[in-house]
CSV table of C-alpha atoms in Angstrom, one decimal:
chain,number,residue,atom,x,y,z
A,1,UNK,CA,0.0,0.0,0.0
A,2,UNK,CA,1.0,3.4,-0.8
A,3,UNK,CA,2.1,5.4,2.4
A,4,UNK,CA,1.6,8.9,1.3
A,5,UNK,CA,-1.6,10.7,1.3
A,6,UNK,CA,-2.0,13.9,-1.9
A,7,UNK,CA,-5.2,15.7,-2.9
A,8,UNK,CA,-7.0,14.3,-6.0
A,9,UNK,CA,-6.6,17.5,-7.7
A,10,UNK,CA,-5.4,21.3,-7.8
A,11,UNK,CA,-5.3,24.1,-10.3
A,12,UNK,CA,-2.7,26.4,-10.7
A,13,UNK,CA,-2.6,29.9,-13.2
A,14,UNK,CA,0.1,29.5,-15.8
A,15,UNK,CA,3.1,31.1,-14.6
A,16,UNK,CA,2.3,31.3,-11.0
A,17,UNK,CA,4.0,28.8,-8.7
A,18,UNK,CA,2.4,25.4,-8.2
A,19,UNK,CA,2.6,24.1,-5.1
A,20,UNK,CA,1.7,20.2,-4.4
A,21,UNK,CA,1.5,18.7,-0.5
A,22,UNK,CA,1.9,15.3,0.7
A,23,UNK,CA,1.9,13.8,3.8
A,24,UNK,CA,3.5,11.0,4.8
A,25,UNK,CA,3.0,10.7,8.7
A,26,UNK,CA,4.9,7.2,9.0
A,27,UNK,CA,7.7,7.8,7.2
A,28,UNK,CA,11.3,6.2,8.9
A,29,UNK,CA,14.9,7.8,9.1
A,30,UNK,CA,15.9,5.3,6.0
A,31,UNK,CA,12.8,6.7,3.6
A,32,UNK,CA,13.7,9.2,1.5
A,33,UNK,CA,10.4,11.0,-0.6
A,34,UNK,CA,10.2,10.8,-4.4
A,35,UNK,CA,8.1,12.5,-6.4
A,36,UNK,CA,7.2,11.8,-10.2
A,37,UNK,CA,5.0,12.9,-12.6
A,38,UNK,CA,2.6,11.2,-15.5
A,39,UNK,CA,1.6,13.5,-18.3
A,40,UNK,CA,-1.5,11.8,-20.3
A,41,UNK,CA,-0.4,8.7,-22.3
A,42,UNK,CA,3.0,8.6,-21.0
A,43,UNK,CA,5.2,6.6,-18.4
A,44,UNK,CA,5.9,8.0,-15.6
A,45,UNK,CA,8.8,10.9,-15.4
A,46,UNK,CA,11.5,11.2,-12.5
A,47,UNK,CA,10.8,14.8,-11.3
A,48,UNK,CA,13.5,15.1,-7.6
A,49,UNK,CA,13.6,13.3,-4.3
A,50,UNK,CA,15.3,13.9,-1.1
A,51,UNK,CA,15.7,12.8,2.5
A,52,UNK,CA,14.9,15.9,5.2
A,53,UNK,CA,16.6,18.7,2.9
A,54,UNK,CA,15.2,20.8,0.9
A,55,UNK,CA,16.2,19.7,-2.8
A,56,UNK,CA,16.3,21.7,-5.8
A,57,UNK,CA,17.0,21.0,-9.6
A,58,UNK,CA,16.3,22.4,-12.8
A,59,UNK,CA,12.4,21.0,-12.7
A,60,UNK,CA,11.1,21.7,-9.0
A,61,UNK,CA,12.2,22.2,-5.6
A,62,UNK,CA,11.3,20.1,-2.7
A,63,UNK,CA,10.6,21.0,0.3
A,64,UNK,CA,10.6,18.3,3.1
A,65,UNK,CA,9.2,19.3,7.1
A,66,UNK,CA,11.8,19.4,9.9
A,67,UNK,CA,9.8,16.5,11.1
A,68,UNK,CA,9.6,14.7,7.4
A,69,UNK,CA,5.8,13.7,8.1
A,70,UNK,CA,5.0,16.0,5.1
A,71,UNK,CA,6.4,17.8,1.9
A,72,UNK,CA,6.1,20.1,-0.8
A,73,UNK,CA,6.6,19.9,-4.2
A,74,UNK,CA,7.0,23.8,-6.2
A,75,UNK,CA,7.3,24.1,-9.6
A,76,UNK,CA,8.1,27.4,-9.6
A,77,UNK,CA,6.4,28.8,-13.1
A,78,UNK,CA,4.2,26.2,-14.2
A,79,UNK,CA,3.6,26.3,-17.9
A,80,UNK,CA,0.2,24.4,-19.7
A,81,UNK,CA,2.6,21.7,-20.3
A,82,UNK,CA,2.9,20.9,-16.1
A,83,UNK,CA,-0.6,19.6,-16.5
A,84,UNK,CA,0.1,15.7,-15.3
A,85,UNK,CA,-0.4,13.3,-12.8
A,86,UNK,CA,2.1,14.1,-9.7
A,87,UNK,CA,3.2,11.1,-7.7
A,88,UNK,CA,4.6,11.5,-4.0
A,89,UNK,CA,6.5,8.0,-3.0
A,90,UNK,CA,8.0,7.3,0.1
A,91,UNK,CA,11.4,4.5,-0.6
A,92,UNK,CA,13.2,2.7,1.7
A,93,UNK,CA,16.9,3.3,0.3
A,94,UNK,CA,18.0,0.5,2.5
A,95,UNK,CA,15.7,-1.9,1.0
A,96,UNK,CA,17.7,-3.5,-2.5
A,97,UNK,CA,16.1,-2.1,-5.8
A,98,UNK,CA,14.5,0.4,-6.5
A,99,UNK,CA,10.8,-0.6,-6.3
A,100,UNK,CA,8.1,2.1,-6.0
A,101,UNK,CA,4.8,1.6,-4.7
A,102,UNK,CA,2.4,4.5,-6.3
A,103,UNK,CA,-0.6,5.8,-5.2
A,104,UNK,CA,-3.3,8.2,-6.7
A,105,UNK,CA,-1.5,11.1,-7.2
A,106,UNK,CA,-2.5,14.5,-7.8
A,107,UNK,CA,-4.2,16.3,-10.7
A,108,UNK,CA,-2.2,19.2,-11.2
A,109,UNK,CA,-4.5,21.2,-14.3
A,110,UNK,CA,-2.2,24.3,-15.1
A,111,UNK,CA,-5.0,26.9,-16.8
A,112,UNK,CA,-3.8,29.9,-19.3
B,1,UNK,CA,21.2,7.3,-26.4
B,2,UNK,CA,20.7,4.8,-23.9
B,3,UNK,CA,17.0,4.1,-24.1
B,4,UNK,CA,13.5,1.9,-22.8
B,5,UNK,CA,11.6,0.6,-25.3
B,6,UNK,CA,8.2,-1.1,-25.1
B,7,UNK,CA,6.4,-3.2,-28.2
B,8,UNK,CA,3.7,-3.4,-29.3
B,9,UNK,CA,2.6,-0.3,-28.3
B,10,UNK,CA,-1.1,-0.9,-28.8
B,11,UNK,CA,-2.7,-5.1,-29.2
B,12,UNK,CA,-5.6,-6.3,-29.4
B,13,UNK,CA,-6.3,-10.0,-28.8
B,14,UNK,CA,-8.9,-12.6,-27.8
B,15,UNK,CA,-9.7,-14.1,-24.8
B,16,UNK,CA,-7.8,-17.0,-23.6
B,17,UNK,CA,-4.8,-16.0,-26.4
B,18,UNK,CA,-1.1,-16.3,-25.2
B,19,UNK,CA,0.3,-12.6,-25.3
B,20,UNK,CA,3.8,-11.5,-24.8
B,21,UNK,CA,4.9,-7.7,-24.8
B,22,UNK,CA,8.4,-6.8,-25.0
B,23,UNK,CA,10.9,-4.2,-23.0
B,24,UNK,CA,14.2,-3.7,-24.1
B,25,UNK,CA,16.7,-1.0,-22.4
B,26,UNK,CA,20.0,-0.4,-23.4
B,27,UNK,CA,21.5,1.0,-20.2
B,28,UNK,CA,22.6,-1.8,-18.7
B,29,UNK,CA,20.5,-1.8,-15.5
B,30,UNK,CA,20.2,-4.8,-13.6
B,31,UNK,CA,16.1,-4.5,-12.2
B,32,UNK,CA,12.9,-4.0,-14.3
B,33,UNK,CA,10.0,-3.8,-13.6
B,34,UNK,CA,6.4,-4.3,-15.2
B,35,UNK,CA,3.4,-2.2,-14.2
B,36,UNK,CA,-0.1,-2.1,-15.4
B,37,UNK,CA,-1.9,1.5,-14.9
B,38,UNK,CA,-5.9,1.0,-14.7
B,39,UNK,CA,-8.6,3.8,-14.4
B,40,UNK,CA,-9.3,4.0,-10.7
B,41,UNK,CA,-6.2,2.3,-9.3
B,42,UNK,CA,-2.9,3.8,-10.5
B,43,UNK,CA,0.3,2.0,-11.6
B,44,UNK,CA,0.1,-1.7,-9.7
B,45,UNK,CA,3.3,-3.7,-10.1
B,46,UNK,CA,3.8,-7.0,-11.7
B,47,UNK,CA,6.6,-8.3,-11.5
B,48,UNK,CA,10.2,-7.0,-11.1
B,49,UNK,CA,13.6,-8.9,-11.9
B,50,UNK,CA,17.0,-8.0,-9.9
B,51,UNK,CA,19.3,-9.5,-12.4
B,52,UNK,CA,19.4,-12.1,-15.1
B,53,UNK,CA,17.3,-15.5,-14.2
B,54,UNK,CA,15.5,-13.1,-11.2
B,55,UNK,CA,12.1,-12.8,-11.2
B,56,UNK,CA,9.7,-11.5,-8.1
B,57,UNK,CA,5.9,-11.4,-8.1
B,58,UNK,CA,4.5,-8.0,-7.4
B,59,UNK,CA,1.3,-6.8,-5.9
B,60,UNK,CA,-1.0,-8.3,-9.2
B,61,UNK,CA,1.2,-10.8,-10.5
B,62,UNK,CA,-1.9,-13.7,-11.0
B,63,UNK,CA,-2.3,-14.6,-14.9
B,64,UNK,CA,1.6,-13.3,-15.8
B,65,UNK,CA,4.6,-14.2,-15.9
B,66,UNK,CA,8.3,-13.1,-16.8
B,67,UNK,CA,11.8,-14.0,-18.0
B,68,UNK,CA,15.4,-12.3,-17.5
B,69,UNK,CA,17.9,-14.3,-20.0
B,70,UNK,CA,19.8,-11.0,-20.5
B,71,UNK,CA,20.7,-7.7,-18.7
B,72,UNK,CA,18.5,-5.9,-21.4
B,73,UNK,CA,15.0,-7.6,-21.7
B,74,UNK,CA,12.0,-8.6,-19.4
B,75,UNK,CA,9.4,-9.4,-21.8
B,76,UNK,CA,5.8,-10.1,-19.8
B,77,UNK,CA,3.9,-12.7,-20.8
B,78,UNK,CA,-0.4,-13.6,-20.7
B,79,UNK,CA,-0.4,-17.4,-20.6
B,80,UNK,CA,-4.1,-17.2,-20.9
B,81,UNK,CA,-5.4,-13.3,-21.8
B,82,UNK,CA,-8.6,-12.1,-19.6
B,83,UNK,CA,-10.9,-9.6,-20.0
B,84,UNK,CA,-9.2,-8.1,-16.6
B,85,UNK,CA,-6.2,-7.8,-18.4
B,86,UNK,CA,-7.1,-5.0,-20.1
B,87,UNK,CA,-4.8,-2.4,-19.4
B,88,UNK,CA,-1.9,-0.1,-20.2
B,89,UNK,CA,1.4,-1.7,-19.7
B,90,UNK,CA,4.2,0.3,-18.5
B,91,UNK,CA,8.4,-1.1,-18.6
B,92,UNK,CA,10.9,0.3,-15.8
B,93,UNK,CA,14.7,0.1,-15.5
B,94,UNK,CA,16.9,1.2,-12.5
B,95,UNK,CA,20.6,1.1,-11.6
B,96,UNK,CA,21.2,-1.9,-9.2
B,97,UNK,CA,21.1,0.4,-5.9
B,98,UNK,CA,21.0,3.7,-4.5
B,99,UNK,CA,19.0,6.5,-4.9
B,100,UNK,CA,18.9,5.9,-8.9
B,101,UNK,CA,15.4,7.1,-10.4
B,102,UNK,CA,13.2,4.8,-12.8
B,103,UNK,CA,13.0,5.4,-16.4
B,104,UNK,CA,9.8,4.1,-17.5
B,105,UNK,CA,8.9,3.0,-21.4
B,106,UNK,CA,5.9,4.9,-23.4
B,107,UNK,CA,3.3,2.1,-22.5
B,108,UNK,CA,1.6,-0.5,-24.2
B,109,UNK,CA,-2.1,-0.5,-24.3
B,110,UNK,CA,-3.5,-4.3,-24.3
B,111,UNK,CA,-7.3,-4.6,-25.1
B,112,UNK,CA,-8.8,-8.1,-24.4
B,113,UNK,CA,-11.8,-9.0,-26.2
């Protein structure tokens, strides 16, 4: 089962900064947070992931609680072609692999 | 470019029909992974290999199964197609540990009649 909880959907203006939560209440110290996204008819995309600091690259920035029991994804100027699927996973690094467990997601629907 | 490659893309077949799809990656990654994505219930995994001749059951492995021979394919095979099986069908490659992110195929899109 997944162990994250998102909202089944959020809007964002284009070009204003989209902002997607998750919580993950029962994450441990060895789970780090992944998120990726789905845009419609496609596999899945690596977006960023990260263990209690806040990440950045060149897609989003993740920003992780001092308590890690919730996060937040940013893409800082979403564009029409953020509109997708965003998945929050919670991996144990310690556990050999690589598997992901995804859950629902969140609608992200970036409007002009 | 080092790449993940899923075929058919798009089948249709009959009930009770053997069906095999392919995935083929080319950067040498030791696990891969099937997933089948369904209105209403997300991406569900299959099966996943570790290495060549390693296979693990997933979370909705019943009706499929899978072969590693080489680093580069884990084709997934219907022994029987069901109606249930109709689906989109999604390939996955990672780098044998760490924190290495999943590239995932384009899909193939199974119908069952």
């Amino acid at each position: 089962d997944a162990k994250t909880t998102q909202p089944p959907s959020m809007d964002c203006a284009e070009g204003r900064a989209a902002n997607l939560p998750c919580n993950h209440s029962t994450i441990s110290g060895n789970e780090y947070v992944y998120w990726y996204r789905q845009i419609h008819s496609q596999g899945p995309q690596y977006i960023i992931h990260g263990l209690k600091n806040n990440e950045t690259n060149e897609m989003a920035s993740l920003i992780i609680t001092e308590d890690r029991k919730s996060s937040t994804l940013i893409l800082p100027h979403a564009t029409l072609r953020d509109t997708a699927v965003y998945y929050c996973i919670v991996r144990d690094l310690m556990e050999y692999g690589n598997k992901l467990v995804f859950g629902a997601g969140t609608i992200l629907r970036v409007k002009s | 470019d080092a790449e993940i490659t899923q075929s058919p893309r798009h089948k249709i077949t009959e009930t009770g029909r053997q069906v095999t799809l392919a995935c083929h990656q080319t950067w040498n990654h030791n696990n891969m992974f099937w997933y089948r994505q369904d209105l209403g219930h997300g991406l569900r995994l299959i099966h996943y290999s570790y290495g060549v001749q390693d296979t693990n059951k997933g979370e909705v492995s019943d009706g499929y199964s899978v072969s590693r021979s080489n680093t580069e394919d884990l084709p997934l095979t219907l022994e029987s197609a069901a109606s249930s099986q109709t689906s989109v069908y999604f390939c996955a490659s990672s780098e044998s540990a760490g924190a290495g992110e999943l590239f995932f195929g384009e899909g193939s899109r199974l119908t069952v009649l």
